[in-house]
PDB file of C-alpha atoms in Angstrom:
ATOM      1  CA  UNK A  25     -26.242  -4.084  21.817  1.00  0.00           C
ATOM      2  CA  UNK A  26     -23.220  -2.472  23.183  1.00  0.00           C
ATOM      3  CA  UNK A  27     -22.004  -1.897  19.420  1.00  0.00           C
ATOM      4  CA  UNK A  28     -18.233  -1.351  19.352  1.00  0.00           C
ATOM      5  CA  UNK A  29     -16.543  -1.077  22.713  1.00  0.00           C
ATOM      6  CA  UNK A  30     -12.693  -0.117  23.242  1.00  0.00           C
ATOM      7  CA  UNK A  31     -10.469  -0.616  26.236  1.00  0.00           C
ATOM      8  CA  UNK A  32      -8.832   1.266  27.803  1.00  0.00           C
ATOM      9  CA  UNK A  33     -10.092   4.929  27.211  1.00  0.00           C
ATOM     10  CA  UNK A  34      -6.499   6.433  28.004  1.00  0.00           C
ATOM     11  CA  UNK A  35      -3.168   5.002  28.446  1.00  0.00           C
ATOM     12  CA  UNK A  36       0.186   6.299  29.196  1.00  0.00           C
ATOM     13  CA  UNK A  37       3.343   4.269  28.214  1.00  0.00           C
ATOM     14  CA  UNK A  38       6.895   4.756  28.172  1.00  0.00           C
ATOM     15  CA  UNK A  39       8.990   4.303  25.084  1.00  0.00           C
ATOM     16  CA  UNK A  40       9.709   0.588  24.617  1.00  0.00           C
ATOM     17  CA  UNK A  41       6.870  -0.704  26.479  1.00  0.00           C
ATOM     18  CA  UNK A  42       4.258  -3.142  24.799  1.00  0.00           C
ATOM     19  CA  UNK A  43       0.556  -3.130  25.301  1.00  0.00           C
ATOM     20  CA  UNK A  44      -2.547  -4.233  23.492  1.00  0.00           C
ATOM     21  CA  UNK A  45      -5.673  -2.009  22.778  1.00  0.00           C
ATOM     22  CA  UNK A  46      -8.739  -3.938  23.055  1.00  0.00           C
ATOM     23  CA  UNK A  47     -11.876  -3.728  20.634  1.00  0.00           C
ATOM     24  CA  UNK A  48     -15.013  -5.975  20.537  1.00  0.00           C
ATOM     25  CA  UNK A  49     -18.217  -5.766  18.788  1.00  0.00           C
ATOM     26  CA  UNK A  50     -21.651  -7.704  19.161  1.00  0.00           C
ATOM     27  CA  UNK A  51     -22.955  -6.821  15.795  1.00  0.00           C
ATOM     28  CA  UNK A  52     -21.921  -9.961  14.246  1.00  0.00           C
ATOM     29  CA  UNK A  53     -20.085  -7.787  11.457  1.00  0.00           C
ATOM     30  CA  UNK A  54     -17.257  -9.652   9.620  1.00  0.00           C
ATOM     31  CA  UNK A  55     -15.431  -6.540   9.033  1.00  0.00           C
ATOM     32  CA  UNK A  56     -13.195  -4.792  11.554  1.00  0.00           C
ATOM     33  CA  UNK A  57     -10.626  -2.091  11.407  1.00  0.00           C
ATOM     34  CA  UNK A  58      -8.068   0.102  13.264  1.00  0.00           C
ATOM     35  CA  UNK A  59      -7.561   3.607  12.736  1.00  0.00           C
ATOM     36  CA  UNK A  60      -5.512   6.333  14.093  1.00  0.00           C
ATOM     37  CA  UNK A  61      -6.354  10.081  14.227  1.00  0.00           C
ATOM     38  CA  UNK A  62      -3.618  12.716  14.443  1.00  0.00           C
ATOM     39  CA  UNK A  63      -4.660  16.702  14.190  1.00  0.00           C
ATOM     40  CA  UNK A  64      -4.458  17.874  10.584  1.00  0.00           C
ATOM     41  CA  UNK A  65      -4.513  14.167   9.223  1.00  0.00           C
ATOM     42  CA  UNK A  66      -7.738  12.546   9.515  1.00  0.00           C
ATOM     43  CA  UNK A  67      -8.074   9.165  10.502  1.00  0.00           C
ATOM     44  CA  UNK A  68      -5.785   6.736   8.688  1.00  0.00           C
ATOM     45  CA  UNK A  69      -6.181   2.994   8.527  1.00  0.00           C
ATOM     46  CA  UNK A  70      -3.499   0.799  10.064  1.00  0.00           C
ATOM     47  CA  UNK A  71      -4.872  -2.684   9.962  1.00  0.00           C
ATOM     48  CA  UNK A  72      -8.171  -4.498   8.764  1.00  0.00           C
ATOM     49  CA  UNK A  73     -10.039  -7.713   8.804  1.00  0.00           C
ATOM     50  CA  UNK A  74     -12.817  -9.177   6.538  1.00  0.00           C
ATOM     51  CA  UNK A  75     -13.165 -12.149   8.967  1.00  0.00           C
ATOM     52  CA  UNK A  76     -11.779 -14.306  11.894  1.00  0.00           C
ATOM     53  CA  UNK A  77      -8.327 -15.551  10.763  1.00  0.00           C
ATOM     54  CA  UNK A  78      -7.878 -12.820   8.250  1.00  0.00           C
ATOM     55  CA  UNK A  79      -5.982  -9.616   8.331  1.00  0.00           C
ATOM     56  CA  UNK A  80      -4.347  -7.312   6.142  1.00  0.00           C
ATOM     57  CA  UNK A  81      -2.197  -3.966   6.424  1.00  0.00           C
ATOM     58  CA  UNK A  82      -3.841  -0.800   5.699  1.00  0.00           C
ATOM     59  CA  UNK A  83      -1.992   2.515   5.404  1.00  0.00           C
ATOM     60  CA  UNK A  84       0.159   2.879   8.331  1.00  0.00           C
ATOM     61  CA  UNK A  85       0.935  -0.536   9.588  1.00  0.00           C
ATOM     62  CA  UNK A  86       4.382  -0.219  10.932  1.00  0.00           C
ATOM     63  CA  UNK A  87       4.747  -1.015  14.722  1.00  0.00           C
ATOM     64  CA  UNK A  88       1.379  -2.516  14.883  1.00  0.00           C
ATOM     65  CA  UNK A  89       0.125  -6.070  15.021  1.00  0.00           C
ATOM     66  CA  UNK A  90      -3.380  -7.468  15.077  1.00  0.00           C
ATOM     67  CA  UNK A  91      -4.900 -10.900  15.084  1.00  0.00           C
ATOM     68  CA  UNK A  92      -8.546 -11.920  14.763  1.00  0.00           C
ATOM     69  CA  UNK A  93      -9.327 -15.009  16.503  1.00  0.00           C
ATOM     70  CA  UNK A  94     -12.917 -14.501  16.767  1.00  0.00           C
ATOM     71  CA  UNK A  95     -15.439 -12.321  14.907  1.00  0.00           C
ATOM     72  CA  UNK A  96     -16.072 -10.281  17.892  1.00  0.00           C
ATOM     73  CA  UNK A  97     -12.554  -9.352  18.940  1.00  0.00           C
ATOM     74  CA  UNK A  98      -9.844  -7.412  17.040  1.00  0.00           C
ATOM     75  CA  UNK A  99      -6.922  -6.474  19.296  1.00  0.00           C
ATOM     76  CA  UNK A 100      -4.039  -4.189  18.173  1.00  0.00           C
ATOM     77  CA  UNK A 101      -0.670  -4.736  19.760  1.00  0.00           C
ATOM     78  CA  UNK A 102       2.057  -2.148  19.804  1.00  0.00           C
ATOM     79  CA  UNK A 103       5.223  -4.424  20.440  1.00  0.00           C
ATOM     80  CA  UNK A 104       7.753  -1.286  21.454  1.00  0.00           C
ATOM     81  CA  UNK A 105       5.874   1.879  21.698  1.00  0.00           C
ATOM     82  CA  UNK A 106       7.263   5.254  20.259  1.00  0.00           C
ATOM     83  CA  UNK A 107       6.467   8.638  20.752  1.00  0.00           C
ATOM     84  CA  UNK A 108       5.086   8.807  17.018  1.00  0.00           C
ATOM     85  CA  UNK A 109       2.660   6.230  17.919  1.00  0.00           C
ATOM     86  CA  UNK A 110       0.994   8.920  20.423  1.00  0.00           C
ATOM     87  CA  UNK A 111      -2.623   9.425  18.704  1.00  0.00           C
ATOM     88  CA  UNK A 112      -6.226   8.566  19.217  1.00  0.00           C
ATOM     89  CA  UNK A 113      -7.086   4.958  18.055  1.00  0.00           C
ATOM     90  CA  UNK A 114     -10.224   4.147  16.843  1.00  0.00           C
ATOM     91  CA  UNK A 115     -11.704   0.613  16.161  1.00  0.00           C
ATOM     92  CA  UNK A 116     -14.522   0.039  13.430  1.00  0.00           C
ATOM     93  CA  UNK A 117     -16.728  -2.562  12.445  1.00  0.00           C
ATOM     94  CA  UNK A 118     -18.928  -3.064   9.315  1.00  0.00           C
ATOM     95  CA  UNK A 119     -21.095  -5.830   7.879  1.00  0.00           C
ATOM     96  CA  UNK A 120     -19.529  -5.307   4.385  1.00  0.00           C
ATOM     97  CA  UNK A 121     -21.364  -2.538   3.107  1.00  0.00           C
ATOM     98  CA  UNK A 122     -18.524   0.061   4.365  1.00  0.00           C
ATOM     99  CA  UNK A 123     -20.961   1.704   6.612  1.00  0.00           C
ATOM    100  CA  UNK A 124     -18.560   1.677   9.628  1.00  0.00           C
ATOM    101  CA  UNK A 125     -19.659   1.839  13.328  1.00  0.00           C
ATOM    102  CA  UNK A 126     -16.689   3.439  15.516  1.00  0.00           C
ATOM    103  CA  UNK A 127     -15.863   2.761  18.985  1.00  0.00           C
ATOM    104  CA  UNK A 128     -15.439   5.640  21.397  1.00  0.00           C
ATOM    105  CA  UNK A 129     -11.496   5.877  21.106  1.00  0.00           C
ATOM    106  CA  UNK A 130      -8.477   5.191  23.150  1.00  0.00           C
ATOM    107  CA  UNK A 131      -6.251   8.093  23.794  1.00  0.00           C
ATOM    108  CA  UNK A 132      -2.624   6.921  24.116  1.00  0.00           C
ATOM    109  CA  UNK A 133       0.403   8.864  25.019  1.00  0.00           C
ATOM    110  CA  UNK A 134       3.788   7.633  24.405  1.00  0.00           C
ATOM    111  CA  UNK A 135       6.681   9.326  26.520  1.00  0.00           C
TER     112      UNK A 135
ATOM    113  CA  UNK B   5      -5.304   4.439  -4.729  1.00  0.00           C
ATOM    114  CA  UNK B   6      -8.675   6.086  -3.250  1.00  0.00           C
ATOM    115  CA  UNK B   7      -8.145   9.713  -1.571  1.00  0.00           C
ATOM    116  CA  UNK B   8     -10.301  12.421  -0.118  1.00  0.00           C
ATOM    117  CA  UNK B   9      -9.340  16.114   0.097  1.00  0.00           C
ATOM    118  CA  UNK B  10     -11.201  18.635   2.120  1.00  0.00           C
ATOM    119  CA  UNK B  11      -9.973  22.145   1.049  1.00  0.00           C
ATOM    120  CA  UNK B  12     -11.276  23.855   4.135  1.00  0.00           C
ATOM    121  CA  UNK B  13      -9.619  23.306   7.256  1.00  0.00           C
ATOM    122  CA  UNK B  14     -11.856  25.739   9.442  1.00  0.00           C
ATOM    123  CA  UNK B  15     -14.657  27.216   8.635  1.00  0.00           C
ATOM    124  CA  UNK B  16     -16.827  29.893  10.780  1.00  0.00           C
ATOM    125  CA  UNK B  17     -20.438  30.587   9.918  1.00  0.00           C
ATOM    126  CA  UNK B  18     -23.221  32.517  11.872  1.00  0.00           C
ATOM    127  CA  UNK B  19     -25.857  30.910  13.471  1.00  0.00           C
ATOM    128  CA  UNK B  20     -28.825  30.592  11.149  1.00  0.00           C
ATOM    129  CA  UNK B  21     -26.762  30.937   8.280  1.00  0.00           C
ATOM    130  CA  UNK B  22     -26.125  28.243   5.698  1.00  0.00           C
ATOM    131  CA  UNK B  23     -23.499  26.050   5.483  1.00  0.00           C
ATOM    132  CA  UNK B  24     -21.190  24.072   2.669  1.00  0.00           C
ATOM    133  CA  UNK B  25     -18.346  21.908   3.328  1.00  0.00           C
ATOM    134  CA  UNK B  26     -16.643  20.624   0.140  1.00  0.00           C
ATOM    135  CA  UNK B  27     -15.246  17.326  -0.506  1.00  0.00           C
ATOM    136  CA  UNK B  28     -13.334  15.994  -3.298  1.00  0.00           C
ATOM    137  CA  UNK B  29     -12.485  12.194  -3.850  1.00  0.00           C
ATOM    138  CA  UNK B  30     -10.621  10.232  -6.113  1.00  0.00           C
ATOM    139  CA  UNK B  31     -11.418   6.811  -6.764  1.00  0.00           C
ATOM    140  CA  UNK B  32     -11.327   4.363  -9.840  1.00  0.00           C
ATOM    141  CA  UNK B  33     -15.113   2.819  -9.977  1.00  0.00           C
ATOM    142  CA  UNK B  34     -18.276   4.024  -8.312  1.00  0.00           C
ATOM    143  CA  UNK B  35     -17.346   5.228  -4.845  1.00  0.00           C
ATOM    144  CA  UNK B  36     -19.261   4.714  -1.290  1.00  0.00           C
ATOM    145  CA  UNK B  37     -19.105   8.101   0.068  1.00  0.00           C
ATOM    146  CA  UNK B  38     -19.791   9.140   3.697  1.00  0.00           C
ATOM    147  CA  UNK B  39     -19.795  12.243   6.048  1.00  0.00           C
ATOM    148  CA  UNK B  40     -18.906  11.880   9.728  1.00  0.00           C
ATOM    149  CA  UNK B  41     -19.036  14.506  12.416  1.00  0.00           C
ATOM    150  CA  UNK B  42     -16.846  14.410  15.462  1.00  0.00           C
ATOM    151  CA  UNK B  43     -17.482  16.576  18.494  1.00  0.00           C
ATOM    152  CA  UNK B  44     -14.695  17.500  20.897  1.00  0.00           C
ATOM    153  CA  UNK B  45     -13.093  14.371  22.884  1.00  0.00           C
ATOM    154  CA  UNK B  46     -15.876  11.895  21.136  1.00  0.00           C
ATOM    155  CA  UNK B  47     -16.155   9.241  18.529  1.00  0.00           C
ATOM    156  CA  UNK B  48     -17.335   9.702  15.114  1.00  0.00           C
ATOM    157  CA  UNK B  49     -20.993   9.617  14.327  1.00  0.00           C
ATOM    158  CA  UNK B  50     -22.366   8.882  10.678  1.00  0.00           C
ATOM    159  CA  UNK B  51     -24.249  11.959   9.202  1.00  0.00           C
ATOM    160  CA  UNK B  52     -25.062  10.508   5.847  1.00  0.00           C
ATOM    161  CA  UNK B  53     -23.877   7.965   3.070  1.00  0.00           C
ATOM    162  CA  UNK B  54     -24.090   7.402  -0.592  1.00  0.00           C
ATOM    163  CA  UNK B  55     -24.008   3.960  -2.310  1.00  0.00           C
ATOM    164  CA  UNK B  56     -25.537   4.450  -5.322  1.00  0.00           C
ATOM    165  CA  UNK B  57     -28.977   5.927  -6.594  1.00  0.00           C
ATOM    166  CA  UNK B  58     -30.373   9.416  -5.973  1.00  0.00           C
ATOM    167  CA  UNK B  59     -27.397  11.809  -6.044  1.00  0.00           C
ATOM    168  CA  UNK B  60     -29.118  13.991  -3.331  1.00  0.00           C
ATOM    169  CA  UNK B  61     -28.913  12.060   0.031  1.00  0.00           C
ATOM    170  CA  UNK B  62     -30.405  13.214   3.364  1.00  0.00           C
ATOM    171  CA  UNK B  63     -28.660  12.568   6.666  1.00  0.00           C
ATOM    172  CA  UNK B  64     -29.454  13.373  10.130  1.00  0.00           C
ATOM    173  CA  UNK B  65     -29.605  16.799  11.935  1.00  0.00           C
ATOM    174  CA  UNK B  66     -30.702  18.316   8.813  1.00  0.00           C
ATOM    175  CA  UNK B  67     -27.724  17.458   6.855  1.00  0.00           C
ATOM    176  CA  UNK B  68     -27.658  16.735   2.934  1.00  0.00           C
ATOM    177  CA  UNK B  69     -25.143  15.981   0.588  1.00  0.00           C
ATOM    178  CA  UNK B  70     -24.876  15.885  -2.972  1.00  0.00           C
ATOM    179  CA  UNK B  71     -22.654  13.322  -5.106  1.00  0.00           C
ATOM    180  CA  UNK B  72     -21.561  14.820  -8.488  1.00  0.00           C
ATOM    181  CA  UNK B  73     -19.527  12.428 -10.492  1.00  0.00           C
ATOM    182  CA  UNK B  74     -18.394  14.960 -13.045  1.00  0.00           C
ATOM    183  CA  UNK B  75     -16.773  16.920 -10.468  1.00  0.00           C
ATOM    184  CA  UNK B  76     -15.585  14.025  -8.048  1.00  0.00           C
ATOM    185  CA  UNK B  77     -17.488  15.831  -5.411  1.00  0.00           C
ATOM    186  CA  UNK B  78     -19.605  15.121  -2.318  1.00  0.00           C
ATOM    187  CA  UNK B  79     -20.192  18.812  -0.629  1.00  0.00           C
ATOM    188  CA  UNK B  80     -22.315  18.510   2.556  1.00  0.00           C
ATOM    189  CA  UNK B  81     -25.007  21.418   3.274  1.00  0.00           C
ATOM    190  CA  UNK B  82     -27.386  22.421   5.558  1.00  0.00           C
ATOM    191  CA  UNK B  83     -29.691  25.279   5.368  1.00  0.00           C
ATOM    192  CA  UNK B  84     -29.667  26.891   8.702  1.00  0.00           C
ATOM    193  CA  UNK B  85     -26.616  26.156  11.061  1.00  0.00           C
ATOM    194  CA  UNK B  86     -27.047  25.790  14.999  1.00  0.00           C
ATOM    195  CA  UNK B  87     -24.643  26.271  17.704  1.00  0.00           C
ATOM    196  CA  UNK B  88     -24.585  22.710  18.425  1.00  0.00           C
ATOM    197  CA  UNK B  89     -23.411  21.918  14.946  1.00  0.00           C
ATOM    198  CA  UNK B  90     -19.942  23.246  15.993  1.00  0.00           C
ATOM    199  CA  UNK B  91     -17.654  20.380  15.375  1.00  0.00           C
ATOM    200  CA  UNK B  92     -15.255  18.522  12.965  1.00  0.00           C
ATOM    201  CA  UNK B  93     -16.596  17.085   9.858  1.00  0.00           C
ATOM    202  CA  UNK B  94     -14.898  14.187   7.937  1.00  0.00           C
ATOM    203  CA  UNK B  95     -15.457  12.915   4.258  1.00  0.00           C
ATOM    204  CA  UNK B  96     -14.547   9.799   3.619  1.00  0.00           C
ATOM    205  CA  UNK B  97     -14.350   7.240   0.711  1.00  0.00           C
ATOM    206  CA  UNK B  98     -14.677   3.507   0.729  1.00  0.00           C
ATOM    207  CA  UNK B  99     -13.896   0.697  -1.400  1.00  0.00           C
ATOM    208  CA  UNK B 100     -15.692  -2.935  -1.836  1.00  0.00           C
ATOM    209  CA  UNK B 101     -12.977  -4.468   0.683  1.00  0.00           C
ATOM    210  CA  UNK B 102     -14.312  -2.409   3.847  1.00  0.00           C
ATOM    211  CA  UNK B 103     -11.464   0.341   3.935  1.00  0.00           C
ATOM    212  CA  UNK B 104     -12.125   3.641   4.360  1.00  0.00           C
ATOM    213  CA  UNK B 105      -9.834   6.849   3.420  1.00  0.00           C
ATOM    214  CA  UNK B 106     -10.725  10.024   5.380  1.00  0.00           C
ATOM    215  CA  UNK B 107     -10.071  13.664   4.421  1.00  0.00           C
ATOM    216  CA  UNK B 108      -8.133  15.834   6.715  1.00  0.00           C
ATOM    217  CA  UNK B 109     -11.315  17.112   8.290  1.00  0.00           C
ATOM    218  CA  UNK B 110     -13.221  20.477   8.340  1.00  0.00           C
ATOM    219  CA  UNK B 111     -13.268  22.342  11.723  1.00  0.00           C
ATOM    220  CA  UNK B 112     -16.658  24.130  11.924  1.00  0.00           C
ATOM    221  CA  UNK B 113     -17.012  27.329  14.308  1.00  0.00           C
ATOM    222  CA  UNK B 114     -20.675  28.809  14.940  1.00  0.00           C
ATOM    223  CA  UNK B 115     -20.927  32.384  15.861  1.00  0.00           C
ATOM    224  CA  UNK B 116     -23.706  33.505  18.006  1.00  0.00           C
TER     225      UNK B 116
END
């Protein structure tokens, strides 16, 4: 099993550009989440999903969209990037017992 | 709403010394509690977890944590620290909906 994979590893955007961070898992987990990590703030939940077709907002959802068309994939979309979205983004999956499996992260810089 | 506080931003210990990292949580029901470790530039690795039962839980790399409901705490301990333990440590609390709330993290430095 590859576990949770994320692409790209690094990305630089200009303000106003859009992009999609990809996340996939091969463990057949129903639950998937996106977090952002900023210095001194730990990880904060952006969006999460409890199954295909079902998503909900987390603590810091503004500026991000998600969809969950399959169990395996949970992409995160930035519609119009802002410097405040410079961060490290982690995708995670779990089988419903809250034991999260994290991907390696995507480091995003918005200029 | 659930929340986690890690009171110590940075801790330095000597190699071979004991370690305790503090974690206090706020949660209305029985919490799911976790400790994760993150090395620089890396993802998060689960050290240990508490769901129910025995309040002293053992994890990987020689770490353990004790759940104390009366103190709303879940402190992480290790009897003898190794230089390779230098990293950032995160405490987290989860609900049954699959969402985690993380503390701010404690950075551990190890002196030779």
